[in-house]
XYZ file of N, CA and C in Angstrom:
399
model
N -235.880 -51.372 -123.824
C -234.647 -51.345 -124.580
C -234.918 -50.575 -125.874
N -234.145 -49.536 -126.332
C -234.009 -49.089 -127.653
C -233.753 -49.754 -128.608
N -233.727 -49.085 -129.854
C -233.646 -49.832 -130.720
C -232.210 -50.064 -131.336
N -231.500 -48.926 -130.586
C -229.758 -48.698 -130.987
C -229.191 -50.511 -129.958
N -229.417 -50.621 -129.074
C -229.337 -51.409 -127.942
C -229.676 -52.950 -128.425
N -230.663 -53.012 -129.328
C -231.354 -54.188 -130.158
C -230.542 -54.276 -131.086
N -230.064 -53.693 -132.010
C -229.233 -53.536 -133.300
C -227.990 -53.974 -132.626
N -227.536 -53.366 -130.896
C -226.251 -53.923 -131.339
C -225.996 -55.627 -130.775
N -227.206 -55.829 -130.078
C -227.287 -57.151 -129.490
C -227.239 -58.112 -130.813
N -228.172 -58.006 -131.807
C -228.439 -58.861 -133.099
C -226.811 -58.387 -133.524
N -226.262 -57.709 -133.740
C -225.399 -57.457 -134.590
C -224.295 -58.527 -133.702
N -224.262 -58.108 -132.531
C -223.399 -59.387 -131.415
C -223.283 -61.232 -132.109
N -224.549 -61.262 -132.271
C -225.297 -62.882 -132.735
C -224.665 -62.703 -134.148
N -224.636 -61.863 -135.009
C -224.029 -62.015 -136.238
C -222.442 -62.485 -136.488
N -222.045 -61.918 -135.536
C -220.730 -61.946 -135.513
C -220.224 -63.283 -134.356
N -221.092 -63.577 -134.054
C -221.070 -64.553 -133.107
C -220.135 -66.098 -133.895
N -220.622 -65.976 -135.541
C -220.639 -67.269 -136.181
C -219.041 -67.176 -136.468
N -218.316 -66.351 -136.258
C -216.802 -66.225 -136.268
C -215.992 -66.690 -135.094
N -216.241 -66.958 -133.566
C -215.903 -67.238 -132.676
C -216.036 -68.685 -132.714
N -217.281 -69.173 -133.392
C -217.881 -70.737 -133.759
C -217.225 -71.666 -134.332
N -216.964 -70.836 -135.730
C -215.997 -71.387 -136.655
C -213.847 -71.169 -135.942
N -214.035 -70.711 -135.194
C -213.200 -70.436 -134.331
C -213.035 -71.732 -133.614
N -213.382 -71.662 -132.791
C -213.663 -73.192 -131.622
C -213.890 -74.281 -132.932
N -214.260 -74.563 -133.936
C -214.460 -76.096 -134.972
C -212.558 -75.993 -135.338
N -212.096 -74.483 -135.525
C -210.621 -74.798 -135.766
C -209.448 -75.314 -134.941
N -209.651 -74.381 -133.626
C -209.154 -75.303 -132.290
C -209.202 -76.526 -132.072
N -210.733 -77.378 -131.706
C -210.695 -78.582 -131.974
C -210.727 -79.729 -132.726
N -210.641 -79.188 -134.385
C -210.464 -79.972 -134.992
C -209.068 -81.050 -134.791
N -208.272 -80.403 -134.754
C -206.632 -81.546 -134.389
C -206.492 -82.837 -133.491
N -207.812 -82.189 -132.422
C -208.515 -83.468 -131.182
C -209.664 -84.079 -131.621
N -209.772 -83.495 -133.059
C -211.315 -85.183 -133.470
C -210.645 -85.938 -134.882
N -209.813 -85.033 -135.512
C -209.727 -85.621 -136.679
C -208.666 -86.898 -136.509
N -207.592 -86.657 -135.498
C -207.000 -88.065 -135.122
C -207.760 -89.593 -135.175
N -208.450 -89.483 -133.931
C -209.299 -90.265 -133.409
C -210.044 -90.627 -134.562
N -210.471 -89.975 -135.454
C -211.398 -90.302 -136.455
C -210.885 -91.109 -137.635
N -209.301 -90.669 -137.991
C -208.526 -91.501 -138.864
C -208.240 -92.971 -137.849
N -208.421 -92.921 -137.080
C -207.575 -93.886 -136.427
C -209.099 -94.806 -136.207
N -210.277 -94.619 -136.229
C -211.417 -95.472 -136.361
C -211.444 -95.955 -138.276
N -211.259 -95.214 -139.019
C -211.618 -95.457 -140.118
C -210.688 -96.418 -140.425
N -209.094 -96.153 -140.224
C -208.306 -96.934 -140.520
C -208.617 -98.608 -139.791
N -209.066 -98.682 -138.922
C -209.559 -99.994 -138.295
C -210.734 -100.702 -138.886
N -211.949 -99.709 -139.120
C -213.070 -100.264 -139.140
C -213.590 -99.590 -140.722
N -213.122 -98.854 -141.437
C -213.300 -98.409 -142.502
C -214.910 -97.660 -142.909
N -215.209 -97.049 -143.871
C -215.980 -95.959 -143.861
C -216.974 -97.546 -144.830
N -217.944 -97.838 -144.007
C -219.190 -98.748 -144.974
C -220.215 -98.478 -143.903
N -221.390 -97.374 -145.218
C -221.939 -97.234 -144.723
C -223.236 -96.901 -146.143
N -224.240 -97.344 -146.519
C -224.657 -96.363 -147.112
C -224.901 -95.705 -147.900
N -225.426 -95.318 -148.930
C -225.404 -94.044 -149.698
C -226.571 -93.177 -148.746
N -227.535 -93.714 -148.670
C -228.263 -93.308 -147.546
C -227.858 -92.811 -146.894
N -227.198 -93.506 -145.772
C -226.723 -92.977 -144.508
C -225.889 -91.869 -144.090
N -225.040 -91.887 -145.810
C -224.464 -90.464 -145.883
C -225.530 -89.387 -146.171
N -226.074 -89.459 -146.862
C -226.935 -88.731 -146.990
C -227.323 -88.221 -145.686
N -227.886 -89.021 -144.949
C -228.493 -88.371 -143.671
C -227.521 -87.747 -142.655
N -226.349 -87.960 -143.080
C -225.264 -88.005 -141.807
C -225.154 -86.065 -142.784
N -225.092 -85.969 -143.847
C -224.917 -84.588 -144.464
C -226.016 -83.920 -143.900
N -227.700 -84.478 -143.911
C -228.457 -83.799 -143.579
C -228.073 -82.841 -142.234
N -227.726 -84.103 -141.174
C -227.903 -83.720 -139.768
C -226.498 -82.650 -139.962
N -225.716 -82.621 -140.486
C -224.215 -81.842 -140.374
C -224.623 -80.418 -140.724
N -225.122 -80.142 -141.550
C -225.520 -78.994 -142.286
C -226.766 -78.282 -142.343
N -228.102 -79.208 -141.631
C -229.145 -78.329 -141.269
C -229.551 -78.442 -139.921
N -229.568 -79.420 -139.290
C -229.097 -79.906 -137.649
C -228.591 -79.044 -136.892
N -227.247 -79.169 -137.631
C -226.238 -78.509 -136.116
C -225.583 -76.895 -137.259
N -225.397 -76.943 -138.483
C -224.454 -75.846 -138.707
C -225.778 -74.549 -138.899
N -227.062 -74.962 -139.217
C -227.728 -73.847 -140.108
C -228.998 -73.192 -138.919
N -229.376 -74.713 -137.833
C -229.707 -74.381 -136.738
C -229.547 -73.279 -136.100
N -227.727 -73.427 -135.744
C -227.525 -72.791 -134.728
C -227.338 -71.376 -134.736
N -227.481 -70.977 -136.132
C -227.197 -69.083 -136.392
C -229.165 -68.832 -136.646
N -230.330 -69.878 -136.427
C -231.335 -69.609 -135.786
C -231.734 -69.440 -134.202
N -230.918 -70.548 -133.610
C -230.950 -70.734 -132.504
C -229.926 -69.591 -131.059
N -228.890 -68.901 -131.947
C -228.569 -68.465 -131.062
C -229.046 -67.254 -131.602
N -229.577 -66.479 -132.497
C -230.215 -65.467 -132.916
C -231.867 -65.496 -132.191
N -232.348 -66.805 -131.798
C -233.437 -66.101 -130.578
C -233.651 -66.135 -129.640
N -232.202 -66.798 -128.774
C -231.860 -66.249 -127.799
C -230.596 -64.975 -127.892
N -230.396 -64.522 -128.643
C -230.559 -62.426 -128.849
C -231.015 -61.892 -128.869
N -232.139 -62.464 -129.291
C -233.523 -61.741 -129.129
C -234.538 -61.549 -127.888
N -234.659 -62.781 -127.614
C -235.332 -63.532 -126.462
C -234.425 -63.633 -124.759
N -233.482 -63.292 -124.888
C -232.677 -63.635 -124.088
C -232.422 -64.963 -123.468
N -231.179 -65.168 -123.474
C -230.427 -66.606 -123.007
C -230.985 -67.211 -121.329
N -231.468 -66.231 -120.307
C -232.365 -66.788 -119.459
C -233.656 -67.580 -119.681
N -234.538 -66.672 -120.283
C -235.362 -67.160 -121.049
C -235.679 -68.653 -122.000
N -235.355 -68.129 -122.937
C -235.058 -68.745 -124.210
C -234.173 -69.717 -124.112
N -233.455 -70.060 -123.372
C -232.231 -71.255 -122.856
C -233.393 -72.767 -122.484
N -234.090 -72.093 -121.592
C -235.511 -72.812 -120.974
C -236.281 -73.591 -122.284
N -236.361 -73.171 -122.966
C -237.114 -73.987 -123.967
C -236.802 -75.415 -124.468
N -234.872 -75.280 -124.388
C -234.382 -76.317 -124.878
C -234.559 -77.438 -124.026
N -235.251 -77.671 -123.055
C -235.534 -78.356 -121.459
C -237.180 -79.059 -121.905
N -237.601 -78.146 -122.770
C -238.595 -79.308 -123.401
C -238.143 -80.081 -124.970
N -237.107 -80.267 -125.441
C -237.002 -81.034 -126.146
C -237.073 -82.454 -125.881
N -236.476 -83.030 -125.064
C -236.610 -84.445 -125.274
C -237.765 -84.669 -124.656
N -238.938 -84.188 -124.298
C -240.132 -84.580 -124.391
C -241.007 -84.304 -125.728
N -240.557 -83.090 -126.320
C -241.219 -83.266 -127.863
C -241.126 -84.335 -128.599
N -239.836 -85.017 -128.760
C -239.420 -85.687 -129.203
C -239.875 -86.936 -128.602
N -240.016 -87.760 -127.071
C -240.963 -88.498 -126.831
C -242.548 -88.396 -127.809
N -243.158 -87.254 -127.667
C -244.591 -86.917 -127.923
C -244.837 -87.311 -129.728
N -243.503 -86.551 -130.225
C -243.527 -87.479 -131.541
C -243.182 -88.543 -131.683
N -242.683 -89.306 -131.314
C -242.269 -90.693 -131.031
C -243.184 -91.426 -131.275
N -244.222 -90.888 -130.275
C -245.799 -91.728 -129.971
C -246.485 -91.290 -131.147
N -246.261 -90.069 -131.712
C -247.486 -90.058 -132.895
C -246.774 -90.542 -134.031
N -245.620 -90.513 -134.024
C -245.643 -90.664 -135.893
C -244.966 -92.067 -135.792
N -244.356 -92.969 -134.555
C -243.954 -93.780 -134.787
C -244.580 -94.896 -134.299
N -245.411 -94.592 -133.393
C -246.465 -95.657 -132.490
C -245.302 -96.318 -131.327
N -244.563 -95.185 -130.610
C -243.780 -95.936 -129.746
C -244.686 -96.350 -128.537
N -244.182 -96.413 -127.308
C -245.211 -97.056 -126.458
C -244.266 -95.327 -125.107
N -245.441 -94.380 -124.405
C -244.526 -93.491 -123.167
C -245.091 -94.227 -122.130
N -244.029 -94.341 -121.297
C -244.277 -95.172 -119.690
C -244.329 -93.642 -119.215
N -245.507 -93.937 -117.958
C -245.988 -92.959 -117.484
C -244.885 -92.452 -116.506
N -244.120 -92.923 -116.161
C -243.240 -92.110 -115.831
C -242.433 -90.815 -116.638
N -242.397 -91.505 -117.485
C -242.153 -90.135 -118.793
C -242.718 -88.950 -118.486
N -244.019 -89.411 -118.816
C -245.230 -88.281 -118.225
C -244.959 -87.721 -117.284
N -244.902 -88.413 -116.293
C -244.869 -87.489 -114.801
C -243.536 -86.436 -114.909
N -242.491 -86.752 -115.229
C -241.014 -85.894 -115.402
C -241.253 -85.165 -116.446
N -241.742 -85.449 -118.088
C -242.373 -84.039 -118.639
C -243.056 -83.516 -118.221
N -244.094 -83.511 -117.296
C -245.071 -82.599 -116.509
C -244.279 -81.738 -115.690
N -243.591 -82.302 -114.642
C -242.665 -81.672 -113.766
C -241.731 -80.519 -114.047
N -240.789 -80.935 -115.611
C -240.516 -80.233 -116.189
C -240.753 -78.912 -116.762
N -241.877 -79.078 -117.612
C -242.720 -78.068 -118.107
C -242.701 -76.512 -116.954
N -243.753 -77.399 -115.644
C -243.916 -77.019 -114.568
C -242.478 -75.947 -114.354
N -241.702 -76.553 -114.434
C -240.027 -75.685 -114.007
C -239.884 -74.253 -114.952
N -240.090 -75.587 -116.140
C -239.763 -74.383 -117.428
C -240.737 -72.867 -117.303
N -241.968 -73.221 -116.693
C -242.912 -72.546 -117.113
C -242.508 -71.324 -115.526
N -242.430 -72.200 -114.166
C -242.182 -70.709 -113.637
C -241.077 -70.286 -114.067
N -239.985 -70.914 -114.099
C -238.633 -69.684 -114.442
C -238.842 -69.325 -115.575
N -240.465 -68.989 -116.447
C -240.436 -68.077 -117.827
C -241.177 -66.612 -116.937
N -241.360 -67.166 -116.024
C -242.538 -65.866 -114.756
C -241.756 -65.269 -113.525
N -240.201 -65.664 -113.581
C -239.571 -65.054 -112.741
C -238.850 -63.682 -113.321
N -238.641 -63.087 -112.436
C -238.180 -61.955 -113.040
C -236.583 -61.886 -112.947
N -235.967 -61.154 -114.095
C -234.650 -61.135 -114.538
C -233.709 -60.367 -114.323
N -232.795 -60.171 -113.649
C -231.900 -58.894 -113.164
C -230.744 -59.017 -114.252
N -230.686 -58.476 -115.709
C -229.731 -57.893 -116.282
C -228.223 -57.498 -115.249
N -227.149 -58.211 -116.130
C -226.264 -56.978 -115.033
C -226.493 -55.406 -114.949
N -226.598 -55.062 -116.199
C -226.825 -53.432 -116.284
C -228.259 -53.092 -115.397
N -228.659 -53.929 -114.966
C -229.990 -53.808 -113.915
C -229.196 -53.725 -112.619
N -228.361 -54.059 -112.509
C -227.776 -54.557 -111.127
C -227.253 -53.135 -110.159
């Protein structure tokens, strides 16, 4: 791939964050109901903390993530690079066990192994682009 071809793929992912904020405007009208209609029942006690963390996860989690995350699969391509996200909830087991002293039933094990295993040939298969096609 050139480098005109690279520029315009990244430039794709840039502009990507407008279609995003796009779709949060669409469905906002179908969460914010539901959401008055919990608060009004059960009311907002929670916390200073908890807000806190609930801002963390809103704003480096999911909003600041994802213009990393879909920028390397632009890079990396979305066949590829899609695959990775297939080992998260075993990272997240693996830290579990180190930083929290949880307890992994070996079954865990065996299905992250298996996994991996998946992830790892479809990173060795080869890829037919449409423009390959």
């Amino acid at each position: 791939m050139d480098l005109y071809c690279l520029k315009l793929k990244l430039e794709s992912v840039r502009q990507s964050y407008k279609y995003w904020i796009l779709n949060l405007v669409i469905v906002a009208p179908f969460e914010v109901l539901p959401t008055i209609f919990v608060v009004l029942k059960h009311g907002l006690t929670a916390s200073p903390i908890a807000w806190l963390g609930f801002a963390y996860l809103s704003v480096f989690s999911q909003f600041i993530a994802f213009f990393a995350w879909y920028h390397g699969m632009a890079i990396g391509g979305v066949a590829r690079v899609g695959q990775i996200q297939l080992l998260q909830p075993f990272l997240t087991i693996l830290a579990s066990a180190i930083l929290l002293g949880e307890t992994v039933e070996p079954i865990a094990l065996v299905t992250a192994c298996l996994v991996v295993a998946s992830v790892a040939a479809g990173k060795k298969a080869s890829i037919k682009r449409a423009a390959d096609l």
